[in-house]
Amino acid sequence: MTTEPTPRWRRLEPDERKEQIFACAARLFGDRPYSEVSTSDIAAEAGVARGLINHYFGTKRELYLEIIRRALTVPRLAVEILPDGPLELRADVAIDWFLDMVTSQEKMWLAAIAPEGIGRDLEVERILEEADRESADRVLEAVGLSRESEHGQELNALVRAFGGMVKAAGREWLVRGSLDRSQVHVLLSKSLVTLVGEVFPEIQRAT
């Protein structure tokens, strides 16, 4: 009995094709400066017509901004997968998830936290601020709080300040090699536990 050979390609559904284009663009923008990547390059990398990029994402700039937004925004899934248990366990799992995410898109994440390639204009700054605020909201959700609760704005600001340390620690690990992953994990997980368990209560009492 003979069997048909497995096809080397298959027709992708629209959402799959869109994600394929997105992934290829993120890889190229991570490898090269923004000005050195064209929509033709992205189309060739993804194996699609250039017009399909415009159809799904608009301009190269709009695609790049969406990549930055996604690279720096913690998704709701990251909260949903956290186990029940003490704060220390949840912080440990959350930081482990984050470091896995950074590892999987290292070059793009580093480019996103310092996107000089496109220029730091008002729109880029707005996206960075929105990503920081939304990611801080996810952290608050993970510990049972909300920006809408009493002192929520202050707590969101504290998490955003913690986010600055997260980015700095990522550079020390991925760019300078002065810290390894396990050391960054300890730094961030212990700091998060301290932030939530000790700093939050002090801030809430003081305001």
mmCIF file of C-alpha atoms in Angstrom:
data_model
loop_
_atom_site.group_PDB
_atom_site.id
_atom_site.type_symbol
_atom_site.label_atom_id
_atom_site.label_comp_id
_atom_site.label_asym_id
_atom_site.label_seq_id
_atom_site.Cartn_x
_atom_site.Cartn_y
_atom_site.Cartn_z
ATOM 1 C CA MET A 1 0.000 0.000 0.000
ATOM 2 C CA THR A 2 1.325 3.424 -0.871
ATOM 3 C CA THR A 3 0.625 6.649 0.896
ATOM 4 C CA GLU A 4 0.521 10.155 -0.448
ATOM 5 C CA PRO A 5 3.607 12.173 0.480
ATOM 6 C CA THR A 6 3.094 14.883 3.064
ATOM 7 C CA PRO A 7 2.744 18.199 1.228
ATOM 8 C CA ARG A 8 5.609 20.614 1.797
ATOM 9 C CA TRP A 9 3.208 23.524 2.138
ATOM 10 C CA ARG A 10 -0.416 24.151 2.922
ATOM 11 C CA ARG A 11 -2.759 27.038 2.415
ATOM 12 C CA LEU A 12 -2.851 29.149 5.568
ATOM 13 C CA GLU A 13 -5.990 30.622 7.041
ATOM 14 C CA PRO A 14 -6.066 34.453 7.070
ATOM 15 C CA ASP A 15 -5.252 34.701 10.789
ATOM 16 C CA GLU A 16 -2.355 32.277 10.397
ATOM 17 C CA ARG A 17 -1.022 34.183 7.397
ATOM 18 C CA LYS A 18 -1.291 37.462 9.308
ATOM 19 C CA GLU A 19 0.663 36.000 12.233
ATOM 20 C CA GLN A 20 3.279 34.603 9.849
ATOM 21 C CA ILE A 21 3.814 38.054 8.342
ATOM 22 C CA PHE A 22 3.954 39.575 11.827
ATOM 23 C CA ALA A 23 6.562 37.035 13.004
ATOM 24 C CA CYS A 24 8.733 37.539 9.923
ATOM 25 C CA ALA A 25 8.575 41.322 10.279
ATOM 26 C CA ALA A 26 9.452 41.129 13.972
ATOM 27 C CA ARG A 27 12.447 38.967 13.147
ATOM 28 C CA LEU A 28 13.694 41.390 10.484
ATOM 29 C CA PHE A 29 13.180 44.478 12.649
ATOM 30 C CA GLY A 30 15.046 42.711 15.439
ATOM 31 C CA ASP A 31 17.982 41.969 13.154
ATOM 32 C CA ARG A 32 18.245 45.303 11.338
ATOM 33 C CA PRO A 33 17.558 49.008 11.942
ATOM 34 C CA TYR A 34 14.060 50.150 10.989
ATOM 35 C CA SER A 35 15.316 52.145 7.987
ATOM 36 C CA GLU A 36 17.006 49.066 6.513
ATOM 37 C CA VAL A 37 13.858 46.921 6.409
ATOM 38 C CA SER A 38 11.394 47.411 3.550
ATOM 39 C CA THR A 39 7.943 45.977 2.993
ATOM 40 C CA SER A 40 9.482 44.086 0.060
ATOM 41 C CA ASP A 41 11.945 42.474 2.472
ATOM 42 C CA ILE A 42 9.100 41.471 4.792
ATOM 43 C CA ALA A 43 7.040 40.098 1.902
ATOM 44 C CA ALA A 44 9.974 38.035 0.637
ATOM 45 C CA GLU A 45 10.692 36.684 4.135
ATOM 46 C CA ALA A 46 7.037 35.714 4.619
ATOM 47 C CA GLY A 47 6.573 34.425 1.064
ATOM 48 C CA VAL A 48 3.621 36.707 0.331
ATOM 49 C CA ALA A 49 2.743 39.539 -2.016
ATOM 50 C CA ARG A 50 3.658 42.974 -0.670
ATOM 51 C CA GLY A 51 0.046 44.087 -0.993
ATOM 52 C CA LEU A 52 -0.955 41.548 1.642
ATOM 53 C CA ILE A 53 1.160 43.404 4.193
ATOM 54 C CA ASN A 54 -0.700 46.613 3.424
ATOM 55 C CA HIS A 55 -4.006 44.751 3.620
ATOM 56 C CA TYR A 56 -3.353 43.371 7.106
ATOM 57 C CA PHE A 57 -1.222 46.088 8.699
ATOM 58 C CA GLY A 58 -1.262 49.247 6.605
ATOM 59 C CA THR A 59 2.150 50.892 6.258
ATOM 60 C CA LYS A 60 5.537 49.637 7.378
ATOM 61 C CA ARG A 61 5.405 52.147 10.202
ATOM 62 C CA GLU A 62 2.021 50.877 11.408
ATOM 63 C CA LEU A 63 3.304 47.297 11.363
ATOM 64 C CA TYR A 64 6.424 48.290 13.298
ATOM 65 C CA LEU A 65 4.395 50.155 15.910
ATOM 66 C CA GLU A 66 2.145 47.116 16.378
ATOM 67 C CA ILE A 67 5.231 44.931 16.872
ATOM 68 C CA ILE A 68 6.513 47.319 19.546
ATOM 69 C CA ARG A 69 3.104 47.341 21.245
ATOM 70 C CA ARG A 70 2.878 43.557 21.383
ATOM 71 C CA ALA A 71 6.508 43.057 22.409
ATOM 72 C CA LEU A 72 6.104 45.297 25.463
ATOM 73 C CA THR A 73 2.555 44.490 26.572
ATOM 74 C CA VAL A 74 1.981 41.652 29.019
ATOM 75 C CA PRO A 75 -1.029 39.677 27.688
ATOM 76 C CA ARG A 76 -3.963 38.583 29.845
ATOM 77 C CA LEU A 77 -2.881 34.978 29.287
ATOM 78 C CA ALA A 78 0.140 35.619 31.498
ATOM 79 C CA VAL A 79 -2.223 36.264 34.411
ATOM 80 C CA GLU A 80 -4.619 33.432 33.601
ATOM 81 C CA ILE A 81 -1.889 30.771 33.723
ATOM 82 C CA LEU A 82 -0.671 31.729 37.199
ATOM 83 C CA PRO A 83 -1.269 29.017 39.801
ATOM 84 C CA ASP A 84 -3.221 29.491 42.997
ATOM 85 C CA GLY A 85 -0.955 29.826 45.973
ATOM 86 C CA PRO A 86 1.193 32.255 47.922
ATOM 87 C CA LEU A 87 2.551 35.461 46.437
ATOM 88 C CA GLU A 88 6.068 34.024 46.248
ATOM 89 C CA LEU A 89 4.918 31.157 44.007
ATOM 90 C CA ARG A 90 2.888 33.393 41.725
ATOM 91 C CA ALA A 91 5.761 35.869 41.398
ATOM 92 C CA ASP A 92 8.176 33.035 40.605
ATOM 93 C CA VAL A 93 5.926 31.656 37.850
ATOM 94 C CA ALA A 94 5.171 35.119 36.453
ATOM 95 C CA ILE A 95 8.839 36.077 36.170
ATOM 96 C CA ASP A 96 9.692 32.693 34.645
ATOM 97 C CA TRP A 97 6.996 33.241 32.005
ATOM 98 C CA PHE A 98 8.318 36.733 31.312
ATOM 99 C CA LEU A 99 11.908 35.561 30.871
ATOM 100 C CA ASP A 100 10.752 32.789 28.521
ATOM 101 C CA MET A 101 8.901 35.401 26.473
ATOM 102 C CA VAL A 102 11.934 37.671 26.318
ATOM 103 C CA THR A 103 14.159 34.749 25.314
ATOM 104 C CA SER A 104 11.807 33.789 22.475
ATOM 105 C CA GLN A 105 11.941 37.290 20.941
ATOM 106 C CA GLU A 106 15.189 38.627 22.352
ATOM 107 C CA LYS A 107 16.256 40.908 19.506
ATOM 108 C CA MET A 108 12.820 42.424 18.988
ATOM 109 C CA TRP A 109 12.286 42.975 22.706
ATOM 110 C CA LEU A 110 15.606 44.795 22.972
ATOM 111 C CA ALA A 111 14.762 46.887 19.909
ATOM 112 C CA ALA A 112 11.328 47.686 21.334
ATOM 113 C CA ILE A 113 12.638 48.992 24.653
ATOM 114 C CA ALA A 114 14.985 51.339 22.799
ATOM 115 C CA PRO A 115 13.366 51.903 19.369
ATOM 116 C CA GLU A 116 15.752 54.539 18.074
ATOM 117 C CA GLY A 117 15.397 53.155 14.554
ATOM 118 C CA ILE A 118 12.018 54.779 13.942
ATOM 119 C CA GLY A 119 12.706 57.863 16.025
ATOM 120 C CA ARG A 120 11.197 58.671 19.399
ATOM 121 C CA ASP A 121 8.203 60.676 18.195
ATOM 122 C CA LEU A 122 4.949 61.328 20.058
ATOM 123 C CA GLU A 123 3.203 58.248 18.667
ATOM 124 C CA VAL A 124 6.020 55.931 19.716
ATOM 125 C CA GLU A 125 6.060 57.517 23.165
ATOM 126 C CA ARG A 126 2.289 57.034 23.459
ATOM 127 C CA ILE A 127 2.549 53.361 22.546
ATOM 128 C CA LEU A 128 5.351 52.825 25.052
ATOM 129 C CA GLU A 129 3.358 54.517 27.796
ATOM 130 C CA GLU A 130 0.198 52.551 26.988
ATOM 131 C CA ALA A 131 2.144 49.286 26.972
ATOM 132 C CA ASP A 132 3.682 50.119 30.348
ATOM 133 C CA ARG A 133 0.303 51.012 31.866
ATOM 134 C CA GLU A 134 -1.455 47.928 30.488
ATOM 135 C CA SER A 135 1.356 45.641 31.607
ATOM 136 C CA ALA A 136 1.241 47.211 35.075
ATOM 137 C CA ASP A 137 -2.503 46.521 35.143
ATOM 138 C CA ARG A 138 -1.781 42.842 34.435
ATOM 139 C CA VAL A 139 0.606 42.718 37.393
ATOM 140 C CA LEU A 140 -2.027 44.293 39.627
ATOM 141 C CA GLU A 141 -4.605 41.753 38.406
ATOM 142 C CA ALA A 142 -2.180 38.944 39.196
ATOM 143 C CA VAL A 143 -2.074 40.015 42.841
ATOM 144 C CA GLY A 144 -5.808 40.697 43.102
ATOM 145 C CA LEU A 145 -5.736 44.468 42.691
ATOM 146 C CA SER A 146 -6.901 46.912 40.036
ATOM 147 C CA ARG A 147 -6.038 50.374 38.803
ATOM 148 C CA GLU A 148 -9.687 51.222 39.482
ATOM 149 C CA SER A 149 -9.385 50.341 43.180
ATOM 150 C CA GLU A 150 -8.442 52.800 45.903
ATOM 151 C CA HIS A 151 -4.844 53.946 45.357
ATOM 152 C CA GLY A 152 -4.911 52.061 42.051
ATOM 153 C CA GLN A 153 -3.244 54.885 40.133
ATOM 154 C CA GLU A 154 -0.375 55.035 42.607
ATOM 155 C CA LEU A 155 0.039 51.249 42.526
ATOM 156 C CA ASN A 156 0.094 51.259 38.731
ATOM 157 C CA ALA A 157 2.824 53.910 38.846
ATOM 158 C CA LEU A 158 4.838 51.789 41.285
ATOM 159 C CA VAL A 159 4.635 48.795 38.957
ATOM 160 C CA ARG A 160 5.710 50.981 36.030
ATOM 161 C CA ALA A 161 8.739 52.052 38.058
ATOM 162 C CA PHE A 162 9.459 48.362 38.699
ATOM 163 C CA GLY A 163 9.138 47.898 34.925
ATOM 164 C CA GLY A 164 12.067 50.260 34.446
ATOM 165 C CA MET A 165 14.207 47.917 36.537
ATOM 166 C CA VAL A 166 12.920 44.961 34.516
ATOM 167 C CA LYS A 167 14.155 46.557 31.297
ATOM 168 C CA ALA A 168 17.500 47.491 32.847
ATOM 169 C CA ALA A 169 17.961 43.952 34.173
ATOM 170 C CA GLY A 170 17.116 42.595 30.719
ATOM 171 C CA ARG A 171 19.890 44.672 29.180
ATOM 172 C CA GLU A 172 22.388 43.525 31.822
ATOM 173 C CA TRP A 173 21.512 39.939 30.973
ATOM 174 C CA LEU A 174 21.051 40.003 27.195
ATOM 175 C CA VAL A 175 23.357 42.819 26.080
ATOM 176 C CA ARG A 176 26.138 43.139 28.638
ATOM 177 C CA GLY A 177 26.189 39.575 29.967
ATOM 178 C CA SER A 178 26.852 40.910 33.469
ATOM 179 C CA LEU A 179 23.945 38.872 34.879
ATOM 180 C CA ASP A 180 22.677 35.451 33.865
ATOM 181 C CA ARG A 181 19.046 34.376 33.614
ATOM 182 C CA SER A 182 18.928 32.785 37.074
ATOM 183 C CA GLN A 183 20.301 35.938 38.676
ATOM 184 C CA VAL A 184 17.790 38.119 36.831
ATOM 185 C CA HIS A 185 15.028 35.749 37.919
ATOM 186 C CA VAL A 186 16.003 36.110 41.578
ATOM 187 C CA LEU A 187 16.317 39.895 41.287
ATOM 188 C CA LEU A 188 12.923 40.373 39.663
ATOM 189 C CA SER A 189 10.893 37.799 41.578
ATOM 190 C CA LYS A 190 12.208 38.901 44.993
ATOM 191 C CA SER A 191 11.732 42.564 44.078
ATOM 192 C CA LEU A 192 8.157 41.910 42.933
ATOM 193 C CA VAL A 193 7.323 40.117 46.173
ATOM 194 C CA THR A 194 8.784 43.001 48.172
ATOM 195 C CA LEU A 195 6.935 45.558 46.057
ATOM 196 C CA VAL A 196 3.559 43.876 46.548
ATOM 197 C CA GLY A 197 4.012 42.608 50.086
ATOM 198 C CA GLU A 198 5.781 45.569 51.687
ATOM 199 C CA VAL A 199 5.807 48.660 49.475
ATOM 200 C CA PHE A 200 2.153 48.559 48.396
ATOM 201 C CA PRO A 201 0.860 48.482 51.999
ATOM 202 C CA GLU A 202 3.176 51.354 52.996
ATOM 203 C CA ILE A 203 1.963 53.470 50.075
ATOM 204 C CA GLN A 204 -1.677 52.699 50.842
ATOM 205 C CA ARG A 205 -1.225 53.685 54.475
ATOM 206 C CA ALA A 206 0.650 56.865 53.605
ATOM 207 C CA THR A 207 -1.911 58.275 51.140
#
